[in-house]
Short mmCIF file of C-alpha atoms in Angstrom, two decimals:
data_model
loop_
_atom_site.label_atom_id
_atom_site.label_comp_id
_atom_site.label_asym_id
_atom_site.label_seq_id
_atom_site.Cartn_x
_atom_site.Cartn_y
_atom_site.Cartn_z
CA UNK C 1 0.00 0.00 0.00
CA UNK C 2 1.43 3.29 -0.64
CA UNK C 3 2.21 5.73 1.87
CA UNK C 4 -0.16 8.09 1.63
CA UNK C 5 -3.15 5.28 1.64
CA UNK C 6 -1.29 3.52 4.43
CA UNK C 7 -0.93 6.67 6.50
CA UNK C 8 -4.56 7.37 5.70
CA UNK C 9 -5.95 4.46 7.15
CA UNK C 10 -4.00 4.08 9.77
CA UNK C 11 -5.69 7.50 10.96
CA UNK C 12 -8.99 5.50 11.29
CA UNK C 13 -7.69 3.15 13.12
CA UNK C 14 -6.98 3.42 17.32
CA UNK C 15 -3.73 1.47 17.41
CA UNK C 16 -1.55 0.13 20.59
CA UNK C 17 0.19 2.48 22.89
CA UNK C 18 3.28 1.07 24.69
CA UNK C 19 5.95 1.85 27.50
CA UNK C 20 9.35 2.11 26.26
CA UNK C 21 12.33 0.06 27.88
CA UNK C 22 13.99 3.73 28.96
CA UNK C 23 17.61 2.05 31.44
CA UNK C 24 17.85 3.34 34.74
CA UNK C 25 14.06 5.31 33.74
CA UNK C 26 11.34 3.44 33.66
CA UNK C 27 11.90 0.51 36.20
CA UNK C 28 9.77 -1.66 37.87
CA UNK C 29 8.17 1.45 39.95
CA UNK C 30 7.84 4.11 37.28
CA UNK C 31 5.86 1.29 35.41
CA UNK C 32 3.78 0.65 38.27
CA UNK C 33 3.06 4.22 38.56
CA UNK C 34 2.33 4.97 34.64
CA UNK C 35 0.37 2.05 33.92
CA UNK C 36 -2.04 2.87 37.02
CA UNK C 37 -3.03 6.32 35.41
CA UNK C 38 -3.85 4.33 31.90
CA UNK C 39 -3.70 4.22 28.45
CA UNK C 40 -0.81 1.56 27.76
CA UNK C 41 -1.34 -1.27 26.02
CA UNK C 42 2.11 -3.06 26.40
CA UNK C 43 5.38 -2.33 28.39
CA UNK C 44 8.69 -3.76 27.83
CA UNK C 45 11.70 -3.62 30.83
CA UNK C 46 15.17 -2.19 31.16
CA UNK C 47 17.65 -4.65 29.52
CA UNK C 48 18.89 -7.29 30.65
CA UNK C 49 22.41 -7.25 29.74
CA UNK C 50 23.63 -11.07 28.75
CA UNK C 51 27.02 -11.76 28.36
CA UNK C 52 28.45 -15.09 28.18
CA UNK C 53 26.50 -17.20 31.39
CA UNK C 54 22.92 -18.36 31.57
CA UNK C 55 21.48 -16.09 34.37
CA UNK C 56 19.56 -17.12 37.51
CA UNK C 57 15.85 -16.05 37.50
CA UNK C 58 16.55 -14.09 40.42
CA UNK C 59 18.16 -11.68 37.85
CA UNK C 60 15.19 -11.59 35.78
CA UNK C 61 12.80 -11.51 38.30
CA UNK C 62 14.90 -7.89 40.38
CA UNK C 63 14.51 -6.38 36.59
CA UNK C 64 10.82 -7.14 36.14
CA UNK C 65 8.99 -8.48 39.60
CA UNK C 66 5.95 -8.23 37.34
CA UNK C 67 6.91 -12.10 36.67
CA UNK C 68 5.24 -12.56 40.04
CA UNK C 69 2.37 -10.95 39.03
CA UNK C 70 1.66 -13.19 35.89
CA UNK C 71 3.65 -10.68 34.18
CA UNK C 72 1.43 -8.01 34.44
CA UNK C 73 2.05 -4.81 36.38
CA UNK C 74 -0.74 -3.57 39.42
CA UNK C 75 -2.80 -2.36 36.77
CA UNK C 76 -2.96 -5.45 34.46
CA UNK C 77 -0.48 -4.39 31.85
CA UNK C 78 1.30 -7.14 29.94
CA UNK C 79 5.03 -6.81 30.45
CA UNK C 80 7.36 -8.07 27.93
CA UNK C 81 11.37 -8.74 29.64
CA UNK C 82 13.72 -7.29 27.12
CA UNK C 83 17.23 -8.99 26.45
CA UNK C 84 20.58 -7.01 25.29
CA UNK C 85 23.45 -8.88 24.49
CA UNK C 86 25.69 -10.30 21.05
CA UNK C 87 26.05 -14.27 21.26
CA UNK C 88 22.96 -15.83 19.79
CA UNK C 89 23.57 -18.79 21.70
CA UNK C 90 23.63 -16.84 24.99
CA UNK C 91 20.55 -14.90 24.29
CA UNK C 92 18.72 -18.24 23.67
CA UNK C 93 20.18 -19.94 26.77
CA UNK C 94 18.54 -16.84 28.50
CA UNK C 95 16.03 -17.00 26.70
CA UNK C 96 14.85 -20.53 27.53
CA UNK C 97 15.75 -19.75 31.32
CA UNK C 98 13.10 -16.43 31.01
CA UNK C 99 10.46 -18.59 29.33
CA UNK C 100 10.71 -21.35 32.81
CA UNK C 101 9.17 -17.69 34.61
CA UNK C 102 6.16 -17.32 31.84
CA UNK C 103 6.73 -13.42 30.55
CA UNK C 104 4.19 -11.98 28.44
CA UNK C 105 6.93 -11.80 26.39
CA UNK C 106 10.19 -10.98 25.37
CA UNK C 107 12.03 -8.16 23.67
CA UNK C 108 15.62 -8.18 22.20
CA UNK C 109 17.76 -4.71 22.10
CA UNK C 110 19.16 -3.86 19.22
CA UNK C 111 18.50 0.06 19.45
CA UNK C 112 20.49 1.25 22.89
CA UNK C 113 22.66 4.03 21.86
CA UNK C 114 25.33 4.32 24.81
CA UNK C 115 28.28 3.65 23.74
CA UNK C 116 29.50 1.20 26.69
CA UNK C 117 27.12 -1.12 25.44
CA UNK C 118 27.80 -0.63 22.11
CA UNK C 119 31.90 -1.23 22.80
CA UNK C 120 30.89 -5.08 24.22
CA UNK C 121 28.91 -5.77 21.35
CA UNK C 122 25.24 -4.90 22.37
CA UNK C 123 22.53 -2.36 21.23
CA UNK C 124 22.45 -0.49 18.03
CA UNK C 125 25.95 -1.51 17.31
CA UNK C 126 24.59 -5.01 15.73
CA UNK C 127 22.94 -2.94 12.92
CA UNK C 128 25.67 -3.21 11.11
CA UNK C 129 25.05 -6.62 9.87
CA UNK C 130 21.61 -7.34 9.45
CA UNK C 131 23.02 -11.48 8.81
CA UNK C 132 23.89 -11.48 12.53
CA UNK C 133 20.39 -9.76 13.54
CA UNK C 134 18.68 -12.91 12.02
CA UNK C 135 21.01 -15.56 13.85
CA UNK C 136 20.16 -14.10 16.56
CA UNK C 137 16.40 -13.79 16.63
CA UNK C 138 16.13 -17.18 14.53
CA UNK C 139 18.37 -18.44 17.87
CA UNK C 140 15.95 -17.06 20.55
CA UNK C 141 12.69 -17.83 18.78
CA UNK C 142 13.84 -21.60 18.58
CA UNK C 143 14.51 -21.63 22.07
CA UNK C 144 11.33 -20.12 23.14
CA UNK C 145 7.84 -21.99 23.65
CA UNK C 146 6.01 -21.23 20.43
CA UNK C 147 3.48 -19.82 23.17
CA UNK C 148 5.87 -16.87 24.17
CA UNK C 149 5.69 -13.82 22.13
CA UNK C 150 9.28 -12.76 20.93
CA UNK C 151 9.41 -8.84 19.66
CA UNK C 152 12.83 -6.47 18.83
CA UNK C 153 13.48 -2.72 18.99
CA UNK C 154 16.30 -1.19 16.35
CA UNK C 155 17.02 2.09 15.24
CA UNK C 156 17.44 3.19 11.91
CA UNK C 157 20.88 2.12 11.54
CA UNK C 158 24.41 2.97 13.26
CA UNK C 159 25.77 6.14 10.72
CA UNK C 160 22.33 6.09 8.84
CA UNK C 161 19.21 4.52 7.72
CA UNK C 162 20.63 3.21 4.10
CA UNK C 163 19.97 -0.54 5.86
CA UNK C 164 17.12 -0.36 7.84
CA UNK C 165 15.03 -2.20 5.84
CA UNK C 166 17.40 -4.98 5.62
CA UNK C 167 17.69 -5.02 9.23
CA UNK C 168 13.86 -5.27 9.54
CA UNK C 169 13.33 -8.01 7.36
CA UNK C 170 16.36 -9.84 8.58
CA UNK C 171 14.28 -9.91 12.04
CA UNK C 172 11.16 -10.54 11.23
CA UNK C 173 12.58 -13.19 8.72
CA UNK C 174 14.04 -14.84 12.40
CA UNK C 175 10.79 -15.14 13.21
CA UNK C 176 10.10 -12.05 16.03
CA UNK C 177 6.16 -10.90 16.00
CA UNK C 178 6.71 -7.39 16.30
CA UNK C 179 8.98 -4.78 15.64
CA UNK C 180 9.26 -1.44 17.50
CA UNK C 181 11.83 1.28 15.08
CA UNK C 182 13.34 4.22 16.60
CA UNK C 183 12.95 6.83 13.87
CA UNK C 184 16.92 7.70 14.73
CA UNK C 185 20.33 6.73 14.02
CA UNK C 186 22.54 5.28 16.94
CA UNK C 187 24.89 8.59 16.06
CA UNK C 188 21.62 10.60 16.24
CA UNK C 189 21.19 9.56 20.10
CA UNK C 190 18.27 11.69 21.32
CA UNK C 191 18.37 14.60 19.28
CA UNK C 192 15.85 16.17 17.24
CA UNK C 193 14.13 15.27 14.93
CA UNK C 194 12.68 11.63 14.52
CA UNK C 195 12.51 10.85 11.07
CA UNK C 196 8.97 9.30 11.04
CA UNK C 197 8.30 9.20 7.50
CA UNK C 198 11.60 6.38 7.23
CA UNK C 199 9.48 4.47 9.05
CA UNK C 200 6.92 3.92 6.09
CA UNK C 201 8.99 1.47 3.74
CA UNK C 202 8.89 -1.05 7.13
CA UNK C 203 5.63 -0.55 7.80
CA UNK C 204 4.76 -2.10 4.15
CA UNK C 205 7.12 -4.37 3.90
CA UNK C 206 6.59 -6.32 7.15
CA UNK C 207 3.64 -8.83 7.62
CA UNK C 208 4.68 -7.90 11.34
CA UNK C 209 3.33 -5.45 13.73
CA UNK C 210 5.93 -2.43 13.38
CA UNK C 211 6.00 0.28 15.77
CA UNK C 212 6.99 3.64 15.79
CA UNK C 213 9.02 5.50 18.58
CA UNK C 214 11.13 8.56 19.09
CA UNK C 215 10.10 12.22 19.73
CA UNK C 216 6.41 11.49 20.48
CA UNK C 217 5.73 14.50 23.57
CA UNK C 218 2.58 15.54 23.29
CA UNK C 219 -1.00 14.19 21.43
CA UNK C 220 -0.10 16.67 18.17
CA UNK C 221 3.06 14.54 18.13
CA UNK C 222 1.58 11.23 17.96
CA UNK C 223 -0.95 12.22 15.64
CA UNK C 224 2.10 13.09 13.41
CA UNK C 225 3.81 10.39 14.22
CA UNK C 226 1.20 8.18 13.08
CA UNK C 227 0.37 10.30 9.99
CA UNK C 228 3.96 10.45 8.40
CA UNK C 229 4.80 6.98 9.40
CA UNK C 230 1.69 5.04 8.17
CA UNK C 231 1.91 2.67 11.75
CA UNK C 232 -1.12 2.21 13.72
CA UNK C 233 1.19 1.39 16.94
CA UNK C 234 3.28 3.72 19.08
CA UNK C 235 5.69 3.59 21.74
CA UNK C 236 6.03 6.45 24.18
CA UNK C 237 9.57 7.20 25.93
CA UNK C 238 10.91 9.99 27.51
CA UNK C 239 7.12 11.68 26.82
CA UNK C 240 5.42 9.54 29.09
CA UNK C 241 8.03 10.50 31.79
CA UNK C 242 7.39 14.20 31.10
CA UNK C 243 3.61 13.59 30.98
CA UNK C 244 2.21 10.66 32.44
CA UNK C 245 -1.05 11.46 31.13
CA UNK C 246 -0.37 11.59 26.95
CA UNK C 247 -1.00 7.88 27.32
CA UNK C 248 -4.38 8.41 29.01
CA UNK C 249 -5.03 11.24 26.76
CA UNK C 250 -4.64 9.14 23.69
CA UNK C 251 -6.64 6.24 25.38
CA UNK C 252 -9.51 9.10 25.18
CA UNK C 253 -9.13 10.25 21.94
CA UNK C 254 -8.54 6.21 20.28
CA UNK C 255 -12.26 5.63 22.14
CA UNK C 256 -13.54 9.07 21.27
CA UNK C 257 -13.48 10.70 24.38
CA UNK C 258 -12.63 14.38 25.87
CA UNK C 259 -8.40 13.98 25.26
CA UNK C 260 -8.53 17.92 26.58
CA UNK C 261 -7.48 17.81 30.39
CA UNK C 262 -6.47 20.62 32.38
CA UNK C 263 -3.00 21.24 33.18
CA UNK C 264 -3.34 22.45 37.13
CA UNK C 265 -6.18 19.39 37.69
CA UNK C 266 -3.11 16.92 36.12
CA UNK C 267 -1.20 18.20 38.40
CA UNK C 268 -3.13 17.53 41.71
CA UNK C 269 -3.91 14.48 40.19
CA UNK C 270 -0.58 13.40 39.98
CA UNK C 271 0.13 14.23 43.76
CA UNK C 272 -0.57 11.09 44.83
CA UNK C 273 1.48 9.33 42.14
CA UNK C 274 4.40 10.94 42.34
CA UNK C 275 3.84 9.47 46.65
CA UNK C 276 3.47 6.54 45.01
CA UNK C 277 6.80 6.21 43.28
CA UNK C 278 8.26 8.00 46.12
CA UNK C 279 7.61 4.98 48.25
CA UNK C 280 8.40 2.98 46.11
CA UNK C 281 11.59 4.07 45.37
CA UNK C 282 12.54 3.76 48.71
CA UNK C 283 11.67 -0.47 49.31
CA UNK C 284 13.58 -1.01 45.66
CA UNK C 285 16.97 0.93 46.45
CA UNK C 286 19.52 2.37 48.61
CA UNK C 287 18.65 5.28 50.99
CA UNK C 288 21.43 7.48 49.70
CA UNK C 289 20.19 6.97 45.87
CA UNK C 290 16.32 7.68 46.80
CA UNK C 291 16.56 11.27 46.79
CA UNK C 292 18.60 11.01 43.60
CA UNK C 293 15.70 9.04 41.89
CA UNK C 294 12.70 11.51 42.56
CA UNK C 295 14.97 14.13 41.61
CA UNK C 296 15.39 12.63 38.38
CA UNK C 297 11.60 12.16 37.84
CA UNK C 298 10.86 15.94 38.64
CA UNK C 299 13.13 17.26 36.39
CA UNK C 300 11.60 15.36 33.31
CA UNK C 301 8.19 16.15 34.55
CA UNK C 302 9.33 20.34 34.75
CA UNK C 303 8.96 19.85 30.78
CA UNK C 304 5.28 19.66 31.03
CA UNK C 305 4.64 21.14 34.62
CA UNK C 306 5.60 23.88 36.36
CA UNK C 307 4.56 22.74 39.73
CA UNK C 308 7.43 20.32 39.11
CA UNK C 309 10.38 22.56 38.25
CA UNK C 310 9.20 24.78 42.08
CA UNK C 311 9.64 20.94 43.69
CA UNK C 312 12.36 20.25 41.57
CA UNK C 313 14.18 23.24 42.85
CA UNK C 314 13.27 22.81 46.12
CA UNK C 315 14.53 19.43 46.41
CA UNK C 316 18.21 20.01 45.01
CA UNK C 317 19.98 20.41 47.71
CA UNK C 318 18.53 17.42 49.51
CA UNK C 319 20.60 14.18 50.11
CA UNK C 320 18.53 12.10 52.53
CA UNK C 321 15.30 10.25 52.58
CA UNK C 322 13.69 11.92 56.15
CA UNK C 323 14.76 15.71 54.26
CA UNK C 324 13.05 14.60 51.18
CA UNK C 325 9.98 13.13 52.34
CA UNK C 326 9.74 16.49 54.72
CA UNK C 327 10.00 18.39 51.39
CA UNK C 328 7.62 16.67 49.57
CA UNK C 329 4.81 16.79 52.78
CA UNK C 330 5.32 19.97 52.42
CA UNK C 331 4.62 20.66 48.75
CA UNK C 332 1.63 19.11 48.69
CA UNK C 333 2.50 15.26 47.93
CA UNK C 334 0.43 12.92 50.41
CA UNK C 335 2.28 10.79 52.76
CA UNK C 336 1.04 7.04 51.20
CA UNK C 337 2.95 3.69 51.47
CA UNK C 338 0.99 1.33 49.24
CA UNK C 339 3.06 0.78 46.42
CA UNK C 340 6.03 0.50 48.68
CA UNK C 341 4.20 -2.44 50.10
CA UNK C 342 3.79 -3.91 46.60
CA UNK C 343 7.49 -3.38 45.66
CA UNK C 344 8.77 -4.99 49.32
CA UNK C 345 6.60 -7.72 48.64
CA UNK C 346 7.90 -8.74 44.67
CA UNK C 347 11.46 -7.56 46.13
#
């Protein structure tokens, strides 16, 4: 289908919304906390790095105690555990292991930018030779239960998107069931602009799912996302952090609803959330690296809040748990323990 058509119909159509694997972001609490407020369809973990030993479950189960939960978070969403690594027989050894814990899923990396993982042969690195790509999703989809959904994210390529297709098809040819494409270039990293239109010649060639992610912030954004890439599907990242509500607001708008919210009403609404991960925070790591973690959260929510930037701010200069929760009280965010109880228990 051409890309116009494609991109036309897609626009009639409501499409999946899904969590990003965002390292040392979205973790087992931020997921909690975003998939309670709504709108996500799927969420995929923080890697997994593999390297040359089969890991214990233990490892799989710190990185996504959703396992306990059939897989799903609080809220019911599916949970997919995402693998990074180079050795197609170690990813399938790891992969057989994950399967014995019954994921919704799993997810192979081939789209982390940082160069430490790219330098021991992981991430976006691997698009360089779209041969290996299939070995290594042929490798994990034979050692999975044909029960267990197997799905891939990639970027565009390494220096540029002349082999993206060829990477695509080489996965899908391996036999994954989706594919998610960041609509950048490893050397791109995070910078603007995502080239959604590249995405097109996937979309129609793939009998897969394909997904589109990068620079999706706000409900404009994934209306243009979906418009100049033809895909139905989209995966939020670093917008969902800033805005934990574009997913519920595009819920809305996929079942025609009011997507037109109030800023200040998000923002008491979100009190209680941001206690939430607060707590949580605190029962999944070390007292000295709490404050450090809400920090982090407040200053990628000051993109679409003000409220947050005045907390942010007020927060800086904190470095222990007792001064932070003080701080917080104090600004308005409710003293609650109930996800904390959640993560202590899956711990």
């Amino acid at each position: 289908m051409h890309a116009k058509a494609t991109a036309a119909a897609t626009a009639k159509t409501g499409g999946r919304v899904l969590l990003a694997p965002m390292d040392g972001v979205a973790d087992f609490v931020l997921r909690a906390v975003l998939t309670r407020i709504g709108g996500f369809d799927l969420a995929v973990t923080e890697f997994v790095r593999v390297t040359t030993s089969v890991l214990p479950a233990r490892t799989f189960l710190h990185t996504c105690p959703e396992l306990a939960n059939g897989s799903r978070t609080a809220a019911g969403t599916p949970v997919r555990v995402q693998l990074l690594g180079g050795d197609a027989a170690c990813l399938a050894d790891n992969a057989a292991r994950q399967a014995e814990l019954a994921p919704a899923g799993l997810d192979l990396n081939f789209g982390c930018p940082a160069p430490t993982v790219n330098r021991h042969d992981g991430g976006a690195v691997l698009l360089e030779d779209p041969d290996r790509l299939h070995r290594i999703a042929s490798a994990v989809r034979a050692a999975l239960p044909a029960t267990v959904p197997l799905s891939a994210k990639m970027r565009l390529g390494v220096h540029d998107p002349a082999r993206a297709l060829d990477c695509a098809q080489a996965l899908a040819a391996g036999g994954i069931d989706m594919l998610v494409v960041h609509a950048r270039t490893r050397d791109e990293g995070y910078r603007p602009p995502a080239h959604w239109a590249l995405l097109a010649p996937i979309g129609e060639a793939l009998q897969i799912p394909v997904v589109a992610n990068g620079e999706v912030w706000t409900l404009n954004d994934y209306h243009r996302c979906r418009a100049e890439s033809g895909l139905a599907d989209v995966m939020l990242g670093r917008g969902a952090v800033a805005d934990p509500f574009l997913a519920r607001r595009i819920a809305a708008w996929r079942s025609g609803g009011d997507c037109s919210e109030h800023w200040q009403a998000e923002w008491r609404e979100l009190l209680p959330s941001i206690a939430d991960y607060w707590h949580g925070v605190q029962a999944r790591v070390q007292p000295k690296a709490a404050p450090g973690r809400i920090k982090q959260w407040l200053n990628s929510l000051t993109r679409s809040y003000g409220e947050a930037g005045v907390l942010h701010g007020a927060l800086r200069r904190v470095t222990s748990v007792a001064e932070a929760s003080a701080v917080l009280r104090a600004h308005g965010v409710p003293a609650r323990d109930v996800l904390a109880e959640t993560a202590a228990s899956l711990h």
